[in-house]
Short mmCIF file of C-alpha atoms and ligand atoms in Angstrom, two decimals:
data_model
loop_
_atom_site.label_atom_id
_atom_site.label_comp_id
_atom_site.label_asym_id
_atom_site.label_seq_id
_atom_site.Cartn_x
_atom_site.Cartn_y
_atom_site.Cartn_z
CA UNK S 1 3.11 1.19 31.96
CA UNK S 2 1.13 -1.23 29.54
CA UNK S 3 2.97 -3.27 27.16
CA UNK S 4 2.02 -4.01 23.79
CA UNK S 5 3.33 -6.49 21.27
CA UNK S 6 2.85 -6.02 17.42
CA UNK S 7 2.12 -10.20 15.46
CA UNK S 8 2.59 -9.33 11.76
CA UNK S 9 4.24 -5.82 11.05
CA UNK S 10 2.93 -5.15 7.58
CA UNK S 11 0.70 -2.31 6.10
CA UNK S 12 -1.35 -2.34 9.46
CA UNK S 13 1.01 -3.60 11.73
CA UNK S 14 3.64 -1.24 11.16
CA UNK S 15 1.10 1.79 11.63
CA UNK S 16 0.13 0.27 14.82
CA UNK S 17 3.35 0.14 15.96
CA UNK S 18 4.16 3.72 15.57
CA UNK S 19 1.21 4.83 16.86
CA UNK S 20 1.70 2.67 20.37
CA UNK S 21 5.23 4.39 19.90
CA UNK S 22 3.59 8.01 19.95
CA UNK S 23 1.34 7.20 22.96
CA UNK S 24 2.77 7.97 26.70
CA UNK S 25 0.39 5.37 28.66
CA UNK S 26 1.64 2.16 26.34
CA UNK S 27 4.79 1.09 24.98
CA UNK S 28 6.09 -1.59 22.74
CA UNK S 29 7.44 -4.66 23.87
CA UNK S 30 8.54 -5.68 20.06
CA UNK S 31 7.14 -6.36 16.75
CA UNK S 32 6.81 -9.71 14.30
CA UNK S 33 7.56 -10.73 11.24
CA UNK S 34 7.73 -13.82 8.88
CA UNK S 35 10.45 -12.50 6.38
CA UNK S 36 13.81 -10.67 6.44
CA UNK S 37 12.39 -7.80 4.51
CA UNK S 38 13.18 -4.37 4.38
CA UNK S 39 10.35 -3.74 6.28
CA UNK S 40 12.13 -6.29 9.04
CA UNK S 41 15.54 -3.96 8.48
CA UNK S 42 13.81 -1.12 9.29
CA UNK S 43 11.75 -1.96 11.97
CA UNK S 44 15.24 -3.16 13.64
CA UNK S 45 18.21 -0.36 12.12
CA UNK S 46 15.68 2.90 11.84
CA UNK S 47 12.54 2.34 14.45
CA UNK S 48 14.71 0.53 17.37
CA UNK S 49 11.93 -1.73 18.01
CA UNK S 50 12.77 -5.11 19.01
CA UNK S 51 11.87 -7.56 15.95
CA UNK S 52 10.54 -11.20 16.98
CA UNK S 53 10.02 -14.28 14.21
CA UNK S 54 6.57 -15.72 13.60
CA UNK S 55 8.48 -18.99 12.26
CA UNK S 56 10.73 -20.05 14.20
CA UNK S 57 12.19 -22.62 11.41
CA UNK S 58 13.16 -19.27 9.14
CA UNK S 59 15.59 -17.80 11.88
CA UNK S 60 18.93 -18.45 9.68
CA UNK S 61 17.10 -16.49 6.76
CA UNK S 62 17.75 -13.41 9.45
CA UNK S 63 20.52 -14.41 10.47
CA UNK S 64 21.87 -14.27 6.86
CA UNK S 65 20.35 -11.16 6.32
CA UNK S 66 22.29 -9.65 9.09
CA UNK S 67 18.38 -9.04 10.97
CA UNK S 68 18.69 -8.96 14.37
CA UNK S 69 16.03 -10.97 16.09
CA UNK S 70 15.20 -10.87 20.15
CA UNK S 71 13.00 -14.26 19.67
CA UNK S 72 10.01 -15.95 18.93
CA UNK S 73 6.45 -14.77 18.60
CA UNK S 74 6.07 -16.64 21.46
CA UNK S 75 8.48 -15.16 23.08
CA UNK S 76 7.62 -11.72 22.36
CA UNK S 77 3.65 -12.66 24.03
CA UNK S 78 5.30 -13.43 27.32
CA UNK S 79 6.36 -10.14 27.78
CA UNK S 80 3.36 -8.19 26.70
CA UNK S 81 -0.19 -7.14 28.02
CA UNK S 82 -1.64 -7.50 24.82
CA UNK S 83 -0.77 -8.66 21.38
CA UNK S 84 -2.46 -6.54 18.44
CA UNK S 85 -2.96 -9.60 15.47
CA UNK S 86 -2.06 -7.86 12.38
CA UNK S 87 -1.30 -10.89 10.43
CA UNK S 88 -3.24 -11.57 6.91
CA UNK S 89 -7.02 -12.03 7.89
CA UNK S 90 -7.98 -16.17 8.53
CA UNK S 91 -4.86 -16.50 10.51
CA UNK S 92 -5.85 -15.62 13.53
CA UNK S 93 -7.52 -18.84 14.83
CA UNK S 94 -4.48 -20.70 14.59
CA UNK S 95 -2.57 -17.30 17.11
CA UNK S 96 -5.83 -17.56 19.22
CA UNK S 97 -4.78 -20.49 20.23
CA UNK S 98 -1.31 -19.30 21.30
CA UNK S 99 -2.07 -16.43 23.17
CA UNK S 100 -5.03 -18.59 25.12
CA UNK S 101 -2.26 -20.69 25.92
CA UNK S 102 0.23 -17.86 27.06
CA UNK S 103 -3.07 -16.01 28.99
CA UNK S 104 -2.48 -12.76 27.08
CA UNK S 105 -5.37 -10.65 26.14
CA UNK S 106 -5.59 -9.98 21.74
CA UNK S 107 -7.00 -7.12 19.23
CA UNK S 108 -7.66 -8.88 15.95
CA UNK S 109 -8.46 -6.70 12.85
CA UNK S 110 -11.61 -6.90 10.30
CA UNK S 111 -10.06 -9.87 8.02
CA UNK S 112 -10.73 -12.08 11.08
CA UNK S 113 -14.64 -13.07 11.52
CA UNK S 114 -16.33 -11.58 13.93
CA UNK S 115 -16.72 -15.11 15.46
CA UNK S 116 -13.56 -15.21 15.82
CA UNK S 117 -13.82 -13.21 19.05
CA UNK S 118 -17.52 -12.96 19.35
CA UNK S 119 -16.73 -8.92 20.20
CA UNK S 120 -16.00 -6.36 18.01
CA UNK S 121 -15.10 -2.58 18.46
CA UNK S 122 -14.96 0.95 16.70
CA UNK S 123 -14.37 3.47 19.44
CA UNK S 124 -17.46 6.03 19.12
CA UNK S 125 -20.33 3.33 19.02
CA UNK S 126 -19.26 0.85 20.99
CA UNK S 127 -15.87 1.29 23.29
CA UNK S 128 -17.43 -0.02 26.70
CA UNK S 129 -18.39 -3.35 25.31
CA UNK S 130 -14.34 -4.35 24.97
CA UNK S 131 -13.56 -2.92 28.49
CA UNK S 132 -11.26 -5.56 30.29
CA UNK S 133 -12.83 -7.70 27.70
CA UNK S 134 -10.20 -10.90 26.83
CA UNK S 135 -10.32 -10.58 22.76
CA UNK S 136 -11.74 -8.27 20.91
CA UNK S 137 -11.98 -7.36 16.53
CA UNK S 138 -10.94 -3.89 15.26
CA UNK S 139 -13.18 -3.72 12.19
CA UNK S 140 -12.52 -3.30 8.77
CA UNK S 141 -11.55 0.05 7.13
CA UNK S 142 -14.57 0.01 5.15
CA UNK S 143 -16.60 -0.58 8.38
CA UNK S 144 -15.16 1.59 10.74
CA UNK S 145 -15.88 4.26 7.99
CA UNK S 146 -19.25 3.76 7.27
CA UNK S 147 -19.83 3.64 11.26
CA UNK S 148 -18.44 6.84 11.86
CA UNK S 149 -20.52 8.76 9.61
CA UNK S 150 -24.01 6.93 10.43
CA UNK S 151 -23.12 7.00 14.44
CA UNK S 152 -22.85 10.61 13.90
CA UNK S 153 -25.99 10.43 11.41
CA UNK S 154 -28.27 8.53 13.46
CA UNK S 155 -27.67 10.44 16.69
CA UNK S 156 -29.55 13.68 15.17
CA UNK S 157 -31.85 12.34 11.98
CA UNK S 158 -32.60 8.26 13.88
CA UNK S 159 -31.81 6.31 11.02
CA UNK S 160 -34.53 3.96 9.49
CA UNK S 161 -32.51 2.29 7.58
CA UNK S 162 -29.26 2.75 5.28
CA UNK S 163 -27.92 1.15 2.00
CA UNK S 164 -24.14 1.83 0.74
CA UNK S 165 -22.22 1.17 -2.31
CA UNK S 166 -18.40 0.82 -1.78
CA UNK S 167 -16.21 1.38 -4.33
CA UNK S 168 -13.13 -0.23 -2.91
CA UNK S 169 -9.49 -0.32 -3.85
CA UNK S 170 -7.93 -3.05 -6.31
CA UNK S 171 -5.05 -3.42 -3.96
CA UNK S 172 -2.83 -1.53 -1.55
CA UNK S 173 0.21 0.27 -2.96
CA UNK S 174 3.03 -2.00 -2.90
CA UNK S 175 0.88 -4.97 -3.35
CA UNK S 176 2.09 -5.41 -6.92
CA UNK S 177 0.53 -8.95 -7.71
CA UNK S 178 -3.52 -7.93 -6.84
CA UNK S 179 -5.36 -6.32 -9.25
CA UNK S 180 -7.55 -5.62 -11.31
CA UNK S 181 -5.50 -3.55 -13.64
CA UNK S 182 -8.41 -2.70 -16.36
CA UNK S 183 -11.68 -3.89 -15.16
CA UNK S 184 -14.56 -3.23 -12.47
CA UNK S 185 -15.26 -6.24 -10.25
CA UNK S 186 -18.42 -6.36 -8.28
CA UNK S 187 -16.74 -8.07 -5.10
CA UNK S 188 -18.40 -9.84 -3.36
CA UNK S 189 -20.69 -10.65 -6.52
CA UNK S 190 -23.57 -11.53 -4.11
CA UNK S 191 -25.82 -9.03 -2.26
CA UNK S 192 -25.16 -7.68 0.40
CA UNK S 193 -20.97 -7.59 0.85
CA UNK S 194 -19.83 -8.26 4.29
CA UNK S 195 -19.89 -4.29 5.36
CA UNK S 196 -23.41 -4.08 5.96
CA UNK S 197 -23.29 -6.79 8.81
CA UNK S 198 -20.17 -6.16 9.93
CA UNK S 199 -21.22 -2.56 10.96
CA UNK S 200 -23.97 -4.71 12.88
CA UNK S 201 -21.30 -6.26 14.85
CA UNK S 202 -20.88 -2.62 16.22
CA UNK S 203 -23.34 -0.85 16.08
CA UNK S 204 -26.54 -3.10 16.45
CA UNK S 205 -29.58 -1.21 15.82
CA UNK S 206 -29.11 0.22 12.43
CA UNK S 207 -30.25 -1.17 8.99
CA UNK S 208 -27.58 -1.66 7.00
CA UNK S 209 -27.35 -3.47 3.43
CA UNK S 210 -24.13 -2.88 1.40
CA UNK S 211 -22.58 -3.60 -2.03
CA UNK S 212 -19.68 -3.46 -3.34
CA UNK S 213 -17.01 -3.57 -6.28
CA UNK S 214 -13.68 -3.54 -7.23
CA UNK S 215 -11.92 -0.97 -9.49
CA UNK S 216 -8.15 -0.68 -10.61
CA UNK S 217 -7.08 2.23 -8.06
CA UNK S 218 -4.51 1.81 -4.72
CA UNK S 219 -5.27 4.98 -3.19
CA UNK S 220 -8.42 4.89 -1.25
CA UNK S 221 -12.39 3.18 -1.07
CA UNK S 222 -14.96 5.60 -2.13
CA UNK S 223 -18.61 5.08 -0.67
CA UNK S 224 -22.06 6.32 -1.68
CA UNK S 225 -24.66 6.20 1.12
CA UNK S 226 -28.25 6.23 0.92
CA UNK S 227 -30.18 6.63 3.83
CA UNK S 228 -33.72 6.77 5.42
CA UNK S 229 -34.53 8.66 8.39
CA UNK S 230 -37.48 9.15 10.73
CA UNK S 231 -36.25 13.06 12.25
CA UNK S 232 -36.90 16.12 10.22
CA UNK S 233 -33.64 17.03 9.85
CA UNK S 234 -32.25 19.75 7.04
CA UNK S 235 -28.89 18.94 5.16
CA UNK S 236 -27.23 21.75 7.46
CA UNK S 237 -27.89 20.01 10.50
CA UNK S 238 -25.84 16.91 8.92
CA UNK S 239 -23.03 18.96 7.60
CA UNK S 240 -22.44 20.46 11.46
CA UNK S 241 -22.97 17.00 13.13
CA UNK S 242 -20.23 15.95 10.95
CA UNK S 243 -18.44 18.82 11.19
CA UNK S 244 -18.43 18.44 14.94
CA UNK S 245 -17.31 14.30 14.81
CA UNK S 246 -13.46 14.11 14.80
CA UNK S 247 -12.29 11.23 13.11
CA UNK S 248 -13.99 12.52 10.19
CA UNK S 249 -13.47 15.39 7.63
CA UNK S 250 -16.09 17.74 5.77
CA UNK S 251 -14.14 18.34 2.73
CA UNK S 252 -14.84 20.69 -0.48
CA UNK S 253 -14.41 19.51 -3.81
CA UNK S 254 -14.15 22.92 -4.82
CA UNK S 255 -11.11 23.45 -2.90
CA UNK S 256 -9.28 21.33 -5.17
CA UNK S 257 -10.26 18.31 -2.78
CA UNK S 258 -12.58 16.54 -5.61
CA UNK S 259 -11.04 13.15 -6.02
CA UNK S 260 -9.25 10.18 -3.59
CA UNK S 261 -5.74 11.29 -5.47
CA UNK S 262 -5.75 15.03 -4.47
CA UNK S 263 -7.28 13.95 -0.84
CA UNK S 264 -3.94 11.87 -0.80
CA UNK S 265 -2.01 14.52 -1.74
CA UNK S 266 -3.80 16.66 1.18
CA UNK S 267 -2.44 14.05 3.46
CA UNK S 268 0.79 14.73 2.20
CA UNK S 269 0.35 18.77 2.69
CA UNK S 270 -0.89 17.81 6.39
CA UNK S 271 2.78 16.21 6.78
CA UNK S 272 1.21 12.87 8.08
CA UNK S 273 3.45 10.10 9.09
CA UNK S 274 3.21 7.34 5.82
CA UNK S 275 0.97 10.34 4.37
CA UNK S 276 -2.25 8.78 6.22
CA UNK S 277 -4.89 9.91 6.20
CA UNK S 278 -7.30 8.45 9.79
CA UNK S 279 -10.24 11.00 9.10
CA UNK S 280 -13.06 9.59 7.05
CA UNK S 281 -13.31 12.61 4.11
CA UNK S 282 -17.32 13.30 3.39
CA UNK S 283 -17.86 15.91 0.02
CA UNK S 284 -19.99 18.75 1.69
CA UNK S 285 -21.24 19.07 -1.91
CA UNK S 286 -23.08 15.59 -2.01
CA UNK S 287 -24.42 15.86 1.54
CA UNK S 288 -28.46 16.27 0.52
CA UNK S 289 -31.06 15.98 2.62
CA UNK S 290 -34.53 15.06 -0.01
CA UNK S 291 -37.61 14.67 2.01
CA UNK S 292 -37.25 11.63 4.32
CA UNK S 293 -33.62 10.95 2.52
CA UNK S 294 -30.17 11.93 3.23
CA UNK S 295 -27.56 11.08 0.14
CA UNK S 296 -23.49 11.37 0.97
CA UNK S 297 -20.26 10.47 -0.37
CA UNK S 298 -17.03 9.34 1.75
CA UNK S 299 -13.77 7.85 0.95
CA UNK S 300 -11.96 6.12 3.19
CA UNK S 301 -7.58 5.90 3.34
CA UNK S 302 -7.95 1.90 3.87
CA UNK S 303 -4.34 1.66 5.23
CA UNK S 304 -4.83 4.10 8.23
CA UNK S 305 -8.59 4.80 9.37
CA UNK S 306 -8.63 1.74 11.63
CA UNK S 307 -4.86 2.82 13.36
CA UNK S 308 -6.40 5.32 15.95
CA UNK S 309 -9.33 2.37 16.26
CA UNK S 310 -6.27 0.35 17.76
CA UNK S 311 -5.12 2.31 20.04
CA UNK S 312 -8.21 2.88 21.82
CA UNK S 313 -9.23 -0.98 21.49
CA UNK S 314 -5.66 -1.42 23.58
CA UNK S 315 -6.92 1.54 26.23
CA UNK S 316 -10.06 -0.36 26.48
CA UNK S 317 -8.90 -4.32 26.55
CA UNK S 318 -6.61 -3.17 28.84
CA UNK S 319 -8.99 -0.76 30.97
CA UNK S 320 -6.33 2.14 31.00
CA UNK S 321 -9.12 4.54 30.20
CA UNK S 322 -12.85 3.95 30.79
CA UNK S 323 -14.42 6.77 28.95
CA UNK S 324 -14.13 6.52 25.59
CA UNK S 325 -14.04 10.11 24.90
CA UNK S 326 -11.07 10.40 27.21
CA UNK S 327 -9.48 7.60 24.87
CA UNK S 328 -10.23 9.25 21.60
CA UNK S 329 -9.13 12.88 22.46
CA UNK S 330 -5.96 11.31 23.80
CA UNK S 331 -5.43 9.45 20.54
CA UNK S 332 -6.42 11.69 18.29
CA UNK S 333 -3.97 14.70 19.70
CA UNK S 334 -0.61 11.94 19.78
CA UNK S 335 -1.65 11.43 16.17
CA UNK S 336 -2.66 15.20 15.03
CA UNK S 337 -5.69 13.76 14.09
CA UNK S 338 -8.51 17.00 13.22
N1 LIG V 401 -4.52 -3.31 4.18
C1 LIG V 401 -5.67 -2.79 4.47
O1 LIG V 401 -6.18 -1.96 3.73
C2 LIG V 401 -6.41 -3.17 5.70
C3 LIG V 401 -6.22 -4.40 6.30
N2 LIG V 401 -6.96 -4.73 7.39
C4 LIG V 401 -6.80 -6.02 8.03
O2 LIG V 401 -5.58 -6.02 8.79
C5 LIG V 401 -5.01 -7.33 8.79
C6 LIG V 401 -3.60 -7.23 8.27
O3 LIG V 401 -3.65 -6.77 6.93
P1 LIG V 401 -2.40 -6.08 6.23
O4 LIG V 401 -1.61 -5.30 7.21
O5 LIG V 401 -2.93 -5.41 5.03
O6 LIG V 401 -1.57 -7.36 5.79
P2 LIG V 401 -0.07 -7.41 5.27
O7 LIG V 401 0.01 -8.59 4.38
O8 LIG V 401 0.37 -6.08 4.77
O9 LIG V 401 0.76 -7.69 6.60
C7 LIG V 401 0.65 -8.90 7.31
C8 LIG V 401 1.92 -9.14 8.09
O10 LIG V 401 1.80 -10.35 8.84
C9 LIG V 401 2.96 -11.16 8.62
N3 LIG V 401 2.58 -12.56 8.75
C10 LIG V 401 2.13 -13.38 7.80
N4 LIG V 401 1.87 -14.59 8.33
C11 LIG V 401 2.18 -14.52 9.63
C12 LIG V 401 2.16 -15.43 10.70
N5 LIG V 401 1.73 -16.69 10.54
N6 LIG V 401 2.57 -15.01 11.92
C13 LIG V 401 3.01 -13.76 12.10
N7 LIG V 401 3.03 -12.83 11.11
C14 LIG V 401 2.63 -13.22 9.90
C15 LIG V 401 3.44 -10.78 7.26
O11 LIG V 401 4.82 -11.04 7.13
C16 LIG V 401 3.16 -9.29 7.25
O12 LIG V 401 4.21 -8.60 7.89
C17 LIG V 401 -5.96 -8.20 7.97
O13 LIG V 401 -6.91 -8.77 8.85
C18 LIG V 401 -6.66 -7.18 7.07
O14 LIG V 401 -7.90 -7.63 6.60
C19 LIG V 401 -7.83 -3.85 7.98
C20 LIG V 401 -8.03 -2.61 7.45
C21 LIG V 401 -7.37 -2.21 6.22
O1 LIG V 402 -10.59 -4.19 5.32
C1 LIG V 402 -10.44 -3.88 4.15
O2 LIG V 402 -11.38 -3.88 3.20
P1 LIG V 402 -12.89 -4.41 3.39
O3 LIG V 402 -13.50 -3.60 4.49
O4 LIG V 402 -13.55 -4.14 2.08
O5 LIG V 402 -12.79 -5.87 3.73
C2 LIG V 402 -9.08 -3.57 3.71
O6 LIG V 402 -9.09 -2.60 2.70
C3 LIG V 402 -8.43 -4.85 3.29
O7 LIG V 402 -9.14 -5.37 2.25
P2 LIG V 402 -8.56 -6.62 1.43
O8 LIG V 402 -9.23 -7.80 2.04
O9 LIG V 402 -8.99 -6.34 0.04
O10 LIG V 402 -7.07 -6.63 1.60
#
């Protein structure tokens, strides 16, 4: 079986983990971290995984802590297949460096360039291009959620071109020092944000020119999607495409589902691990098809849309499965993804 080591086990990282963990063609060689946290403590006393140090130089802070460590990060790469980089984006050159060195094969995830690896992957549009590939870029949350929904989009209505504005999360949960706390921050302030070529990076032919802003919420992004297309399609035929995509959700608003909070809270109901949420929700209500127009709204659960995105990246860098419907059905039922 495939082994798979875990470089930075925070908000991504530690979903990763324990979705290699659920999977019964991988398993975990070990996971990293810089810190004795209690995210370190629990990795070790509740999860069993074996816990490896990104700096070596902080090993008595574990040892104090009473952390058990198996090694180094570089220790931990010698034993694995592949290494999934979930340390704070613009790290990752330095660890490319590493693993070229230790011959290992590495997922980044979208706060690395796409440079970085010169490939990058989302599952539906373009799986085959990482097969046996060396390196390859999960892409951002924001990304992987707008390419869902216009994959699915263009396949019926052939997209001319598409324009998004993201409304995206101050900070994640527990990250108490980001903000804003009481303002709206168009972030990037320049035209267009990063999203709009990043879904480029997979998914080539599509026009796509984003913008985006800031707002004092940790729950979820929220996008609104504008979009041209050349078919005659009606707004039925988008609801069903959607409908039929897994890895995305047709919700109602008017079954209580009207806001990123209560879509949280329908996590919850669904008994996810964490409370994640992978699907990308899209209001049936603002699906609207106007003459050569189609107008939607989607949110997007930032900390756990790109986790299923991971484990078929691993499938594929690692050429355990070779069709990528194969991959996602097998992901999505280890994860009770709908
Ligand atoms: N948080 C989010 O909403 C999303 C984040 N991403 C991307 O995932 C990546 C990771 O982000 P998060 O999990 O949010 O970050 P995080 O800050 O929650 O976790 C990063 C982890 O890496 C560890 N770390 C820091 N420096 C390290 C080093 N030199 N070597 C080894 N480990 C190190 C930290 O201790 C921490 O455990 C980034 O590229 C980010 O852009 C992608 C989608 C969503
Ligand atoms: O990938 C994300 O957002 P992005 O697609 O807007 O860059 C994650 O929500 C992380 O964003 P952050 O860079 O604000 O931590």
């Amino acid at each position: 079986m495939k082994s798979v080591a875990i470089n930075g086990y925070g908000t991504i990282g530690k979903r990763v983990a324990d979705a290699v963990a659920a999977q019964d063609d991988m398993k975990i060689i070990g996971v990293s971290k810089t810190r004795p946290n209690y995210e370190a403590r629990t990795a070790v006393e509740e999860k069993g995984y074996d816990l490896y140090i990104g700096i070596p130089e902080k090993e008595q802070l574990f040892k104090d802590a009473g952390i058990e460590i198996a090694g180094t990060v570089e220790n931990m790469i010698q034993e694995a297949d592949v290494v999934v980089d979930c340390t704070p984006g613009s790290i990752g050159p330095q660890n490319l460096e590493m693993y070229k060195k230790a011959g290992i094969k590495a997922i980044y995830q979208g706060g690395e360039d796409h440079e970085l690896t010169g490939l990058s992957f989302n599952a539906i549009s373009n799986y085959d291009d990482s097969y046996g590939a060396d390196y390859t870029r999960v892409v951002s949350c924001n990304t992987t959620g707008l390419t869902r929904t216009l994959y699915t989009i263009d396949k019926i209505a052939d997209i001319k071109k598409a324009r998004a504005v993201m409304v995206r999360r101050g900070s994640d949960p527990s990250e108490v020092k980001k903000g804003p706390i009481n303002s709206i921050v168009p972030n990037p302030p320049t035209v267009p944000s990063h999203h709009g070529p990043d879904v480029k990076t997979v998914m080539n032919r599509i026009d796509v020119t984003t913008m985006a802003l800031l707002v004092p919420t940790t729950l979820m992004h929220q996008h609104n999607i504008m979009v041209e297309i050349n078919n005659n399609v009606e707004t039925e035929d988008i609801v069903e495409a959607l409908e039929k995509r897994s890895r995305v959700l047709v919700i109602d608003a008017s079954e209580g589902l009207g806001s990123t909070a209560e879509l949280m809270e329908y996590a919850k109901e669904l008994g996810r691990n964490r409370n994640d949420l992978y699907e990308i929700p899209v209001w049936r209500e603002s699906i609207n098809v106007v003459e050569n127009e189609l107008f939607y709204m989607q949110a997007v659960h930032q900390e756990s849309d790109v986790i299923p995105e991971n484990i078929d990246a691993i499938r594929a860098i690692l050429e355990i499965e070779s069709d990528k419907e194969k991959s996602i059905a097998k992901t999505n039922k280890s994860m009770g993804i709908l």
